[in-house]
PDB file of C-alpha atoms in Angstrom:
ATOM      1  CA  UNK A   1     -46.909  70.847  18.987  1.00 81.00           C
ATOM      2  CA  UNK A   2     -48.926  73.339  17.125  1.00 85.00           C
ATOM      3  CA  UNK A   3     -51.224  75.787  18.692  1.00 86.00           C
ATOM      4  CA  UNK A   4     -54.410  75.019  16.832  1.00 80.00           C
ATOM      5  CA  UNK A   5     -56.862  78.018  16.365  1.00 74.00           C
ATOM      6  CA  UNK A   6     -59.903  75.822  16.396  1.00 68.00           C
ATOM      7  CA  UNK A   7     -59.333  76.095  20.202  1.00 65.00           C
ATOM      8  CA  UNK A   8     -59.461  79.671  20.216  1.00 63.00           C
ATOM      9  CA  UNK A   9     -62.561  81.823  20.650  1.00 50.00           C
ATOM     10  CA  UNK A  10     -61.869  84.741  18.345  1.00 43.00           C
ATOM     11  CA  UNK A  11     -63.200  87.800  20.294  1.00 36.00           C
ATOM     12  CA  UNK A  12     -62.994  90.563  18.105  1.00 38.00           C
ATOM     13  CA  UNK A  13     -65.835  91.351  15.756  1.00 38.00           C
ATOM     14  CA  UNK A  14     -63.274  93.006  13.206  1.00 39.00           C
ATOM     15  CA  UNK A  15     -62.047  89.643  12.397  1.00 44.00           C
ATOM     16  CA  UNK A  16     -65.470  88.647  10.914  1.00 46.00           C
ATOM     17  CA  UNK A  17     -64.380  89.591   7.409  1.00 47.00           C
ATOM     18  CA  UNK A  18     -61.251  87.207   7.736  1.00 48.00           C
ATOM     19  CA  UNK A  19     -63.288  84.320   9.204  1.00 44.00           C
ATOM     20  CA  UNK A  20     -65.449  84.535   6.228  1.00 52.00           C
ATOM     21  CA  UNK A  21     -62.943  84.642   3.870  1.00 52.00           C
ATOM     22  CA  UNK A  22     -61.262  81.853   5.496  1.00 47.00           C
ATOM     23  CA  UNK A  23     -64.308  79.603   5.313  1.00 47.00           C
ATOM     24  CA  UNK A  24     -63.752  79.198   1.816  1.00 46.00           C
ATOM     25  CA  UNK A  25     -59.554  79.408   1.625  1.00 46.00           C
ATOM     26  CA  UNK A  26     -58.598  77.361   4.601  1.00 46.00           C
ATOM     27  CA  UNK A  27     -61.423  74.922   4.438  1.00 44.00           C
ATOM     28  CA  UNK A  28     -60.510  72.329   6.924  1.00 46.00           C
ATOM     29  CA  UNK A  29     -61.609  68.726   7.952  1.00 44.00           C
ATOM     30  CA  UNK A  30     -61.242  69.122  11.999  1.00 47.00           C
ATOM     31  CA  UNK A  31     -61.652  65.330  12.503  1.00 46.00           C
ATOM     32  CA  UNK A  32     -58.327  64.655  10.939  1.00 44.00           C
ATOM     33  CA  UNK A  33     -56.578  66.878  14.065  1.00 48.00           C
ATOM     34  CA  UNK A  34     -56.042  65.051  17.271  1.00 49.00           C
ATOM     35  CA  UNK A  35     -58.664  65.318  20.112  1.00 52.00           C
ATOM     36  CA  UNK A  36     -57.972  68.882  20.994  1.00 48.00           C
ATOM     37  CA  UNK A  37     -59.076  68.013  24.802  1.00 52.00           C
ATOM     38  CA  UNK A  38     -56.325  65.729  25.424  1.00 52.00           C
ATOM     39  CA  UNK A  39     -53.499  66.801  22.811  1.00 50.00           C
ATOM     40  CA  UNK A  40     -53.300  70.553  23.371  1.00 53.00           C
ATOM     41  CA  UNK A  41     -53.081  72.703  26.158  1.00 56.00           C
ATOM     42  CA  UNK A  42     -54.849  75.969  24.958  1.00 67.00           C
ATOM     43  CA  UNK A  43     -53.734  79.347  24.068  1.00 82.00           C
ATOM     44  CA  UNK A  44     -52.655  80.805  27.161  1.00 86.00           C
ATOM     45  CA  UNK A  45     -51.040  77.699  28.416  1.00 88.00           C
ATOM     46  CA  UNK A  46     -49.139  77.211  25.472  1.00 91.00           C
ATOM     47  CA  UNK A  47     -47.825  80.704  25.663  1.00 94.00           C
ATOM     48  CA  UNK A  48     -46.720  79.977  29.465  1.00 94.00           C
ATOM     49  CA  UNK A  49     -45.307  76.810  27.906  1.00 94.00           C
ATOM     50  CA  UNK A  50     -42.868  79.143  25.768  1.00 96.00           C
ATOM     51  CA  UNK A  51     -41.954  81.233  28.700  1.00 96.00           C
ATOM     52  CA  UNK A  52     -41.168  78.418  30.861  1.00 96.00           C
ATOM     53  CA  UNK A  53     -39.198  76.460  28.181  1.00 96.00           C
ATOM     54  CA  UNK A  54     -37.116  79.766  27.251  1.00 96.00           C
ATOM     55  CA  UNK A  55     -36.062  79.875  30.914  1.00 96.00           C
ATOM     56  CA  UNK A  56     -35.012  76.155  31.383  1.00 97.00           C
ATOM     57  CA  UNK A  57     -33.312  75.444  28.039  1.00 96.00           C
ATOM     58  CA  UNK A  58     -30.117  76.848  26.234  1.00 95.00           C
ATOM     59  CA  UNK A  59     -31.424  75.994  22.566  1.00 95.00           C
ATOM     60  CA  UNK A  60     -33.680  78.108  20.249  1.00 96.00           C
ATOM     61  CA  UNK A  61     -37.373  77.409  21.031  1.00 96.00           C
ATOM     62  CA  UNK A  62     -39.464  77.334  17.919  1.00 96.00           C
ATOM     63  CA  UNK A  63     -43.328  77.916  18.483  1.00 96.00           C
ATOM     64  CA  UNK A  64     -45.573  76.337  15.923  1.00 95.00           C
ATOM     65  CA  UNK A  65     -48.970  77.728  14.843  1.00 94.00           C
ATOM     66  CA  UNK A  66     -51.746  76.182  12.915  1.00 90.00           C
ATOM     67  CA  UNK A  67     -54.459  78.889  12.332  1.00 85.00           C
ATOM     68  CA  UNK A  68     -57.556  78.985  10.154  1.00 81.00           C
ATOM     69  CA  UNK A  69     -58.390  83.008   9.818  1.00 82.00           C
ATOM     70  CA  UNK A  70     -55.914  85.702   8.854  1.00 84.00           C
ATOM     71  CA  UNK A  71     -56.414  87.514  11.927  1.00 85.00           C
ATOM     72  CA  UNK A  72     -55.923  84.392  14.095  1.00 84.00           C
ATOM     73  CA  UNK A  73     -52.984  83.672  12.571  1.00 89.00           C
ATOM     74  CA  UNK A  74     -51.589  87.257  13.303  1.00 92.00           C
ATOM     75  CA  UNK A  75     -52.768  87.745  16.783  1.00 91.00           C
ATOM     76  CA  UNK A  76     -51.117  84.751  17.898  1.00 92.00           C
ATOM     77  CA  UNK A  77     -48.112  84.930  16.019  1.00 95.00           C
ATOM     78  CA  UNK A  78     -47.561  88.459  17.925  1.00 95.00           C
ATOM     79  CA  UNK A  79     -48.217  86.506  21.121  1.00 95.00           C
ATOM     80  CA  UNK A  80     -45.862  84.007  20.768  1.00 96.00           C
ATOM     81  CA  UNK A  81     -43.219  86.346  19.589  1.00 97.00           C
ATOM     82  CA  UNK A  82     -43.985  88.453  22.956  1.00 97.00           C
ATOM     83  CA  UNK A  83     -43.890  85.147  24.983  1.00 96.00           C
ATOM     84  CA  UNK A  84     -40.260  84.772  23.837  1.00 97.00           C
ATOM     85  CA  UNK A  85     -40.272  82.301  20.907  1.00 97.00           C
ATOM     86  CA  UNK A  86     -37.007  82.308  19.015  1.00 98.00           C
ATOM     87  CA  UNK A  87     -38.731  81.673  15.696  1.00 98.00           C
ATOM     88  CA  UNK A  88     -42.222  80.883  14.441  1.00 98.00           C
ATOM     89  CA  UNK A  89     -43.250  78.016  12.249  1.00 97.00           C
ATOM     90  CA  UNK A  90     -46.681  78.645  10.263  1.00 96.00           C
ATOM     91  CA  UNK A  91     -48.237  74.534  10.118  1.00 93.00           C
ATOM     92  CA  UNK A  92     -50.213  75.544   7.382  1.00 89.00           C
ATOM     93  CA  UNK A  93     -52.700  72.403   6.644  1.00 81.00           C
ATOM     94  CA  UNK A  94     -54.929  73.428   3.852  1.00 77.00           C
ATOM     95  CA  UNK A  95     -57.725  70.905   3.036  1.00 78.00           C
ATOM     96  CA  UNK A  96     -59.635  72.357   0.139  1.00 81.00           C
ATOM     97  CA  UNK A  97     -63.349  70.914  -0.129  1.00 84.00           C
ATOM     98  CA  UNK A  98     -64.695  73.292  -2.192  1.00 89.00           C
ATOM     99  CA  UNK A  99     -64.749  72.586  -6.119  1.00 92.00           C
ATOM    100  CA  UNK A 100     -65.489  76.419  -6.641  1.00 93.00           C
ATOM    101  CA  UNK A 101     -62.060  77.436  -5.323  1.00 90.00           C
ATOM    102  CA  UNK A 102     -59.543  76.923  -7.691  1.00 92.00           C
ATOM    103  CA  UNK A 103     -55.736  76.068  -7.144  1.00 90.00           C
ATOM    104  CA  UNK A 104     -54.328  79.757  -7.714  1.00 93.00           C
ATOM    105  CA  UNK A 105     -56.662  81.361  -5.490  1.00 92.00           C
ATOM    106  CA  UNK A 106     -55.268  78.349  -2.504  1.00 91.00           C
ATOM    107  CA  UNK A 107     -51.658  79.542  -3.302  1.00 93.00           C
ATOM    108  CA  UNK A 108     -52.336  83.303  -3.298  1.00 94.00           C
ATOM    109  CA  UNK A 109     -53.955  83.192   0.103  1.00 92.00           C
ATOM    110  CA  UNK A 110     -51.145  80.850   1.543  1.00 93.00           C
ATOM    111  CA  UNK A 111     -48.335  83.314   0.241  1.00 95.00           C
ATOM    112  CA  UNK A 112     -50.609  86.676   1.383  1.00 95.00           C
ATOM    113  CA  UNK A 113     -50.727  84.853   4.943  1.00 94.00           C
ATOM    114  CA  UNK A 114     -46.958  84.330   4.954  1.00 96.00           C
ATOM    115  CA  UNK A 115     -46.354  88.117   3.700  1.00 96.00           C
ATOM    116  CA  UNK A 116     -48.708  89.721   6.355  1.00 95.00           C
ATOM    117  CA  UNK A 117     -47.211  87.711   9.064  1.00 96.00           C
ATOM    118  CA  UNK A 118     -43.577  88.529   8.202  1.00 96.00           C
ATOM    119  CA  UNK A 119     -44.842  92.015   8.221  1.00 96.00           C
ATOM    120  CA  UNK A 120     -46.282  91.808  11.806  1.00 95.00           C
ATOM    121  CA  UNK A 121     -43.283  89.778  13.613  1.00 97.00           C
ATOM    122  CA  UNK A 122     -39.496  90.246  13.608  1.00 97.00           C
ATOM    123  CA  UNK A 123     -38.688  86.641  14.567  1.00 98.00           C
ATOM    124  CA  UNK A 124     -37.294  84.086  12.024  1.00 97.00           C
ATOM    125  CA  UNK A 125     -40.505  82.530   9.853  1.00 97.00           C
ATOM    126  CA  UNK A 126     -40.811  78.850   8.892  1.00 97.00           C
ATOM    127  CA  UNK A 127     -43.505  77.620   6.747  1.00 97.00           C
ATOM    128  CA  UNK A 128     -44.337  74.194   6.863  1.00 96.00           C
ATOM    129  CA  UNK A 129     -46.170  72.954   3.655  1.00 93.00           C
ATOM    130  CA  UNK A 130     -48.024  69.908   2.249  1.00 92.00           C
ATOM    131  CA  UNK A 131     -47.074  68.456  -1.027  1.00 93.00           C
ATOM    132  CA  UNK A 132     -50.186  68.792  -2.835  1.00 90.00           C
ATOM    133  CA  UNK A 133     -49.296  71.959  -5.088  1.00 92.00           C
ATOM    134  CA  UNK A 134     -49.416  72.070  -8.843  1.00 91.00           C
ATOM    135  CA  UNK A 135     -45.876  73.565  -8.902  1.00 94.00           C
ATOM    136  CA  UNK A 136     -44.088  73.167  -5.914  1.00 96.00           C
ATOM    137  CA  UNK A 137     -40.924  75.074  -7.228  1.00 96.00           C
ATOM    138  CA  UNK A 138     -43.107  78.046  -8.006  1.00 97.00           C
ATOM    139  CA  UNK A 139     -44.865  78.129  -4.690  1.00 96.00           C
ATOM    140  CA  UNK A 140     -41.327  77.877  -3.045  1.00 97.00           C
ATOM    141  CA  UNK A 141     -40.047  81.050  -4.981  1.00 97.00           C
ATOM    142  CA  UNK A 142     -43.217  83.141  -4.139  1.00 97.00           C
ATOM    143  CA  UNK A 143     -43.046  82.074  -0.096  1.00 97.00           C
ATOM    144  CA  UNK A 144     -39.388  82.841  -0.135  1.00 97.00           C
ATOM    145  CA  UNK A 145     -39.829  86.061  -1.564  1.00 97.00           C
ATOM    146  CA  UNK A 146     -42.762  86.756   0.633  1.00 97.00           C
ATOM    147  CA  UNK A 147     -40.769  86.448   3.527  1.00 96.00           C
ATOM    148  CA  UNK A 148     -40.304  82.946   4.647  1.00 97.00           C
ATOM    149  CA  UNK A 149     -36.774  82.313   6.162  1.00 97.00           C
ATOM    150  CA  UNK A 150     -37.186  78.518   5.654  1.00 97.00           C
ATOM    151  CA  UNK A 151     -39.834  76.308   4.472  1.00 98.00           C
ATOM    152  CA  UNK A 152     -40.409  72.803   6.035  1.00 97.00           C
ATOM    153  CA  UNK A 153     -41.208  70.101   3.683  1.00 97.00           C
ATOM    154  CA  UNK A 154     -43.927  68.207   4.090  1.00 95.00           C
ATOM    155  CA  UNK A 155     -46.408  68.200   6.262  1.00 91.00           C
ATOM    156  CA  UNK A 156     -48.140  65.057   6.634  1.00 87.00           C
ATOM    157  CA  UNK A 157     -51.555  64.189   5.232  1.00 81.00           C
ATOM    158  CA  UNK A 158     -53.462  62.175   7.952  1.00 79.00           C
ATOM    159  CA  UNK A 159     -56.285  60.697   5.913  1.00 82.00           C
ATOM    160  CA  UNK A 160     -59.623  59.247   7.912  1.00 87.00           C
ATOM    161  CA  UNK A 161     -60.488  55.599   8.023  1.00 90.00           C
ATOM    162  CA  UNK A 162     -64.031  54.052   7.565  1.00 93.00           C
ATOM    163  CA  UNK A 163     -65.308  52.118  10.508  1.00 91.00           C
ATOM    164  CA  UNK A 164     -67.748  49.475   8.669  1.00 95.00           C
ATOM    165  CA  UNK A 165     -69.430  48.513  12.243  1.00 94.00           C
ATOM    166  CA  UNK A 166     -70.174  51.879  13.332  1.00 94.00           C
ATOM    167  CA  UNK A 167     -70.246  53.395   9.986  1.00 94.00           C
ATOM    168  CA  UNK A 168     -68.522  56.481  10.989  1.00 94.00           C
ATOM    169  CA  UNK A 169     -65.690  58.223   9.629  1.00 92.00           C
ATOM    170  CA  UNK A 170     -62.760  58.207  12.052  1.00 91.00           C
ATOM    171  CA  UNK A 171     -59.300  59.559  12.433  1.00 85.00           C
ATOM    172  CA  UNK A 172     -56.564  57.577  11.944  1.00 83.00           C
ATOM    173  CA  UNK A 173     -52.902  58.236  13.027  1.00 84.00           C
ATOM    174  CA  UNK A 174     -49.714  56.476  11.909  1.00 88.00           C
ATOM    175  CA  UNK A 175     -46.312  57.452  12.981  1.00 92.00           C
ATOM    176  CA  UNK A 176     -43.722  57.742   9.996  1.00 93.00           C
ATOM    177  CA  UNK A 177     -41.203  55.496   8.658  1.00 94.00           C
ATOM    178  CA  UNK A 178     -38.144  56.016   6.393  1.00 95.00           C
ATOM    179  CA  UNK A 179     -39.936  55.100   3.077  1.00 94.00           C
ATOM    180  CA  UNK A 180     -41.782  58.529   3.392  1.00 95.00           C
ATOM    181  CA  UNK A 181     -38.376  60.229   3.283  1.00 97.00           C
ATOM    182  CA  UNK A 182     -37.839  59.694  -0.316  1.00 95.00           C
ATOM    183  CA  UNK A 183     -40.761  62.173  -1.733  1.00 95.00           C
ATOM    184  CA  UNK A 184     -38.955  64.895   0.820  1.00 97.00           C
ATOM    185  CA  UNK A 185     -35.479  64.096  -0.460  1.00 97.00           C
ATOM    186  CA  UNK A 186     -36.921  64.523  -4.228  1.00 96.00           C
ATOM    187  CA  UNK A 187     -38.273  67.887  -3.486  1.00 97.00           C
ATOM    188  CA  UNK A 188     -35.533  69.370  -1.426  1.00 98.00           C
ATOM    189  CA  UNK A 189     -33.078  68.042  -3.837  1.00 97.00           C
ATOM    190  CA  UNK A 190     -35.114  70.044  -6.695  1.00 96.00           C
ATOM    191  CA  UNK A 191     -35.274  73.347  -4.555  1.00 97.00           C
ATOM    192  CA  UNK A 192     -31.797  73.529  -3.233  1.00 97.00           C
ATOM    193  CA  UNK A 193     -29.784  76.960  -4.582  1.00 94.00           C
ATOM    194  CA  UNK A 194     -32.922  77.713  -6.497  1.00 95.00           C
ATOM    195  CA  UNK A 195     -34.636  79.484  -3.362  1.00 96.00           C
ATOM    196  CA  UNK A 196     -32.581  81.723  -0.764  1.00 95.00           C
ATOM    197  CA  UNK A 197     -34.289  80.350   2.072  1.00 95.00           C
ATOM    198  CA  UNK A 198     -33.191  77.373   4.197  1.00 97.00           C
ATOM    199  CA  UNK A 199     -35.000  73.848   3.827  1.00 98.00           C
ATOM    200  CA  UNK A 200     -35.964  71.685   6.465  1.00 98.00           C
ATOM    201  CA  UNK A 201     -37.275  67.879   5.900  1.00 98.00           C
ATOM    202  CA  UNK A 202     -39.987  66.685   7.945  1.00 96.00           C
ATOM    203  CA  UNK A 203     -41.831  63.120   7.422  1.00 95.00           C
ATOM    204  CA  UNK A 204     -39.621  59.968   7.545  1.00 96.00           C
ATOM    205  CA  UNK A 205     -36.283  60.922   9.580  1.00 98.00           C
ATOM    206  CA  UNK A 206     -35.373  58.018  11.508  1.00 97.00           C
ATOM    207  CA  UNK A 207     -31.796  56.881  11.282  1.00 97.00           C
ATOM    208  CA  UNK A 208     -28.487  58.510  11.039  1.00 97.00           C
ATOM    209  CA  UNK A 209     -28.312  57.594   7.236  1.00 97.00           C
ATOM    210  CA  UNK A 210     -31.797  59.128   6.941  1.00 98.00           C
ATOM    211  CA  UNK A 211     -30.192  62.479   8.336  1.00 98.00           C
ATOM    212  CA  UNK A 212     -27.123  62.064   6.225  1.00 98.00           C
ATOM    213  CA  UNK A 213     -29.362  61.811   2.980  1.00 98.00           C
ATOM    214  CA  UNK A 214     -31.547  64.715   3.846  1.00 98.00           C
ATOM    215  CA  UNK A 215     -28.256  67.030   4.246  1.00 97.00           C
ATOM    216  CA  UNK A 216     -26.952  65.724   0.723  1.00 97.00           C
ATOM    217  CA  UNK A 217     -30.377  66.402  -0.679  1.00 97.00           C
ATOM    218  CA  UNK A 218     -29.935  70.028   0.299  1.00 97.00           C
ATOM    219  CA  UNK A 219     -31.981  70.432   4.005  1.00 98.00           C
ATOM    220  CA  UNK A 220     -30.008  72.203   6.662  1.00 96.00           C
ATOM    221  CA  UNK A 221     -32.299  70.723   9.221  1.00 96.00           C
ATOM    222  CA  UNK A 222     -34.041  67.020   9.656  1.00 97.00           C
ATOM    223  CA  UNK A 223     -36.879  66.646  11.881  1.00 96.00           C
ATOM    224  CA  UNK A 224     -37.847  63.313  13.494  1.00 95.00           C
ATOM    225  CA  UNK A 225     -40.459  63.647  15.692  1.00 93.00           C
ATOM    226  CA  UNK A 226     -41.762  59.922  15.059  1.00 95.00           C
ATOM    227  CA  UNK A 227     -38.595  58.292  15.828  1.00 96.00           C
ATOM    228  CA  UNK A 228     -38.299  60.217  18.924  1.00 96.00           C
ATOM    229  CA  UNK A 229     -41.747  59.395  19.989  1.00 94.00           C
ATOM    230  CA  UNK A 230     -40.867  55.647  19.251  1.00 95.00           C
ATOM    231  CA  UNK A 231     -37.463  55.025  20.579  1.00 96.00           C
ATOM    232  CA  UNK A 232     -37.216  58.223  23.098  1.00 96.00           C
ATOM    233  CA  UNK A 233     -35.273  61.181  23.122  1.00 94.00           C
ATOM    234  CA  UNK A 234     -32.089  59.132  23.844  1.00 96.00           C
ATOM    235  CA  UNK A 235     -32.292  58.007  20.310  1.00 97.00           C
ATOM    236  CA  UNK A 236     -30.776  61.138  19.038  1.00 96.00           C
ATOM    237  CA  UNK A 237     -27.594  60.273  20.382  1.00 97.00           C
ATOM    238  CA  UNK A 238     -27.688  57.221  18.460  1.00 97.00           C
ATOM    239  CA  UNK A 239     -28.469  59.136  15.223  1.00 97.00           C
ATOM    240  CA  UNK A 240     -25.261  61.336  16.121  1.00 97.00           C
ATOM    241  CA  UNK A 241     -23.062  58.379  16.834  1.00 97.00           C
ATOM    242  CA  UNK A 242     -24.022  56.664  13.323  1.00 97.00           C
ATOM    243  CA  UNK A 243     -23.491  59.838  11.438  1.00 97.00           C
ATOM    244  CA  UNK A 244     -20.122  60.592  12.971  1.00 96.00           C
ATOM    245  CA  UNK A 245     -19.346  56.894  12.042  1.00 97.00           C
ATOM    246  CA  UNK A 246     -20.243  57.295   8.197  1.00 97.00           C
ATOM    247  CA  UNK A 247     -18.132  60.509   8.235  1.00 96.00           C
ATOM    248  CA  UNK A 248     -15.661  59.191   9.386  1.00 96.00           C
ATOM    249  CA  UNK A 249     -15.355  56.367   7.296  1.00 96.00           C
ATOM    250  CA  UNK A 250     -15.996  58.413   4.016  1.00 95.00           C
ATOM    251  CA  UNK A 251     -13.608  61.236   5.271  1.00 94.00           C
ATOM    252  CA  UNK A 252     -16.360  64.313   5.909  1.00 94.00           C
ATOM    253  CA  UNK A 253     -14.779  66.632   8.371  1.00 92.00           C
ATOM    254  CA  UNK A 254     -18.280  68.612   8.995  1.00 92.00           C
ATOM    255  CA  UNK A 255     -22.128  68.456   7.980  1.00 92.00           C
ATOM    256  CA  UNK A 256     -21.861  71.787   6.190  1.00 92.00           C
ATOM    257  CA  UNK A 257     -19.749  69.998   3.309  1.00 93.00           C
ATOM    258  CA  UNK A 258     -21.812  67.556   2.539  1.00 95.00           C
ATOM    259  CA  UNK A 259     -25.327  69.891   2.352  1.00 96.00           C
ATOM    260  CA  UNK A 260     -26.291  69.856  -1.370  1.00 96.00           C
ATOM    261  CA  UNK A 261     -23.894  67.483  -2.734  1.00 95.00           C
ATOM    262  CA  UNK A 262     -26.198  65.551  -4.297  1.00 95.00           C
ATOM    263  CA  UNK A 263     -28.830  67.825  -4.816  1.00 96.00           C
ATOM    264  CA  UNK A 264     -30.513  68.544  -8.404  1.00 93.00           C
ATOM    265  CA  UNK A 265     -27.757  71.193  -9.576  1.00 90.00           C
ATOM    266  CA  UNK A 266     -24.750  69.006  -8.074  1.00 91.00           C
ATOM    267  CA  UNK A 267     -25.499  65.762  -9.694  1.00 89.00           C
ATOM    268  CA  UNK A 268     -24.118  64.508 -13.122  1.00 85.00           C
ATOM    269  CA  UNK A 269     -27.536  63.429 -14.061  1.00 83.00           C
ATOM    270  CA  UNK A 270     -30.202  65.885 -13.411  1.00 83.00           C
ATOM    271  CA  UNK A 271     -32.900  63.457 -14.963  1.00 81.00           C
ATOM    272  CA  UNK A 272     -32.590  61.401 -12.164  1.00 79.00           C
ATOM    273  CA  UNK A 273     -34.941  63.808 -10.263  1.00 83.00           C
ATOM    274  CA  UNK A 274     -37.162  64.344 -13.771  1.00 80.00           C
ATOM    275  CA  UNK A 275     -38.960  61.801 -15.893  1.00 71.00           C
ATOM    276  CA  UNK A 276     -35.792  59.961 -16.372  1.00 63.00           C
ATOM    277  CA  UNK A 277     -36.245  58.514 -12.885  1.00 67.00           C
ATOM    278  CA  UNK A 278     -39.803  57.567 -13.608  1.00 65.00           C
ATOM    279  CA  UNK A 279     -38.782  55.466 -16.532  1.00 65.00           C
ATOM    280  CA  UNK A 280     -35.779  53.777 -14.900  1.00 70.00           C
ATOM    281  CA  UNK A 281     -37.857  52.682 -12.170  1.00 68.00           C
ATOM    282  CA  UNK A 282     -40.685  51.488 -14.534  1.00 69.00           C
ATOM    283  CA  UNK A 283     -38.005  49.238 -16.789  1.00 73.00           C
ATOM    284  CA  UNK A 284     -36.328  48.112 -13.679  1.00 74.00           C
ATOM    285  CA  UNK A 285     -39.265  45.703 -12.476  1.00 72.00           C
ATOM    286  CA  UNK A 286     -39.047  42.055 -13.721  1.00 75.00           C
ATOM    287  CA  UNK A 287     -42.044  40.088 -13.589  1.00 69.00           C
ATOM    288  CA  UNK A 288     -41.482  36.747 -11.706  1.00 70.00           C
ATOM    289  CA  UNK A 289     -43.696  33.612 -11.927  1.00 66.00           C
ATOM    290  CA  UNK A 290     -45.648  32.733  -8.917  1.00 68.00           C
ATOM    291  CA  UNK A 291     -43.471  29.604  -8.090  1.00 66.00           C
ATOM    292  CA  UNK A 292     -40.401  31.779  -8.327  1.00 63.00           C
ATOM    293  CA  UNK A 293     -41.992  34.258  -5.782  1.00 62.00           C
ATOM    294  CA  UNK A 294     -42.860  31.338  -3.571  1.00 60.00           C
TER     295      UNK A 294
END
């Protein structure tokens, strides 16, 4: 999970200017996040967690940071690298609430953040984004040029609910399901081979088929946190088994062979990822009488 800067008391007065800027650029609704007292382990314990993980596992350890101020992002990115993280994911969760801040400003702040952190650390850098940009391909290309080694699509938007008994706005957490994968497949397929950095899918990956679809769209990584929370870590073995069976039946020798095979630039009719899909979906629905539906 991510380290949230909201937990961190910024000590240096030199960061005040960045904090003031961030109040407009990175507006956050903190009630959308998990209860910090029970969910997260604090900055010092998080760094120690990285060190212990590095000692006990043979696979790469990727730290994740969800910051607010530029100073906080830079400081803890460096500390995570020092703690031994093999790579860093910037978990960017922007929630603009100020109508005076335009979309271009938000995008520029995001890209500048990546550029600044890329200069400050040496380990690989991933950027986890939400889907709410006016032009995802343009933002993706600029992040690629700013130094992102990979893009993670997409951050899930946790929307609060309204409690009509207490008249309070309450946080609401629902784990993902496979239906959420379609948005990710769409944009990864469009971005594949249009930018240099790797693409990862997060949100809606639950089965072996979901992973195969992710690879064919153009992703080199498929993340499946919700599936493992629901079914346990052992579920990964079933996913791998299902993938191997499908690949044998369809005569695929490796996963790499299928990466991007159904991307925007690989399919015969690219309109399937454009307006053509919209028109086909609408025309495919047939109205039925209530009696027929029953």
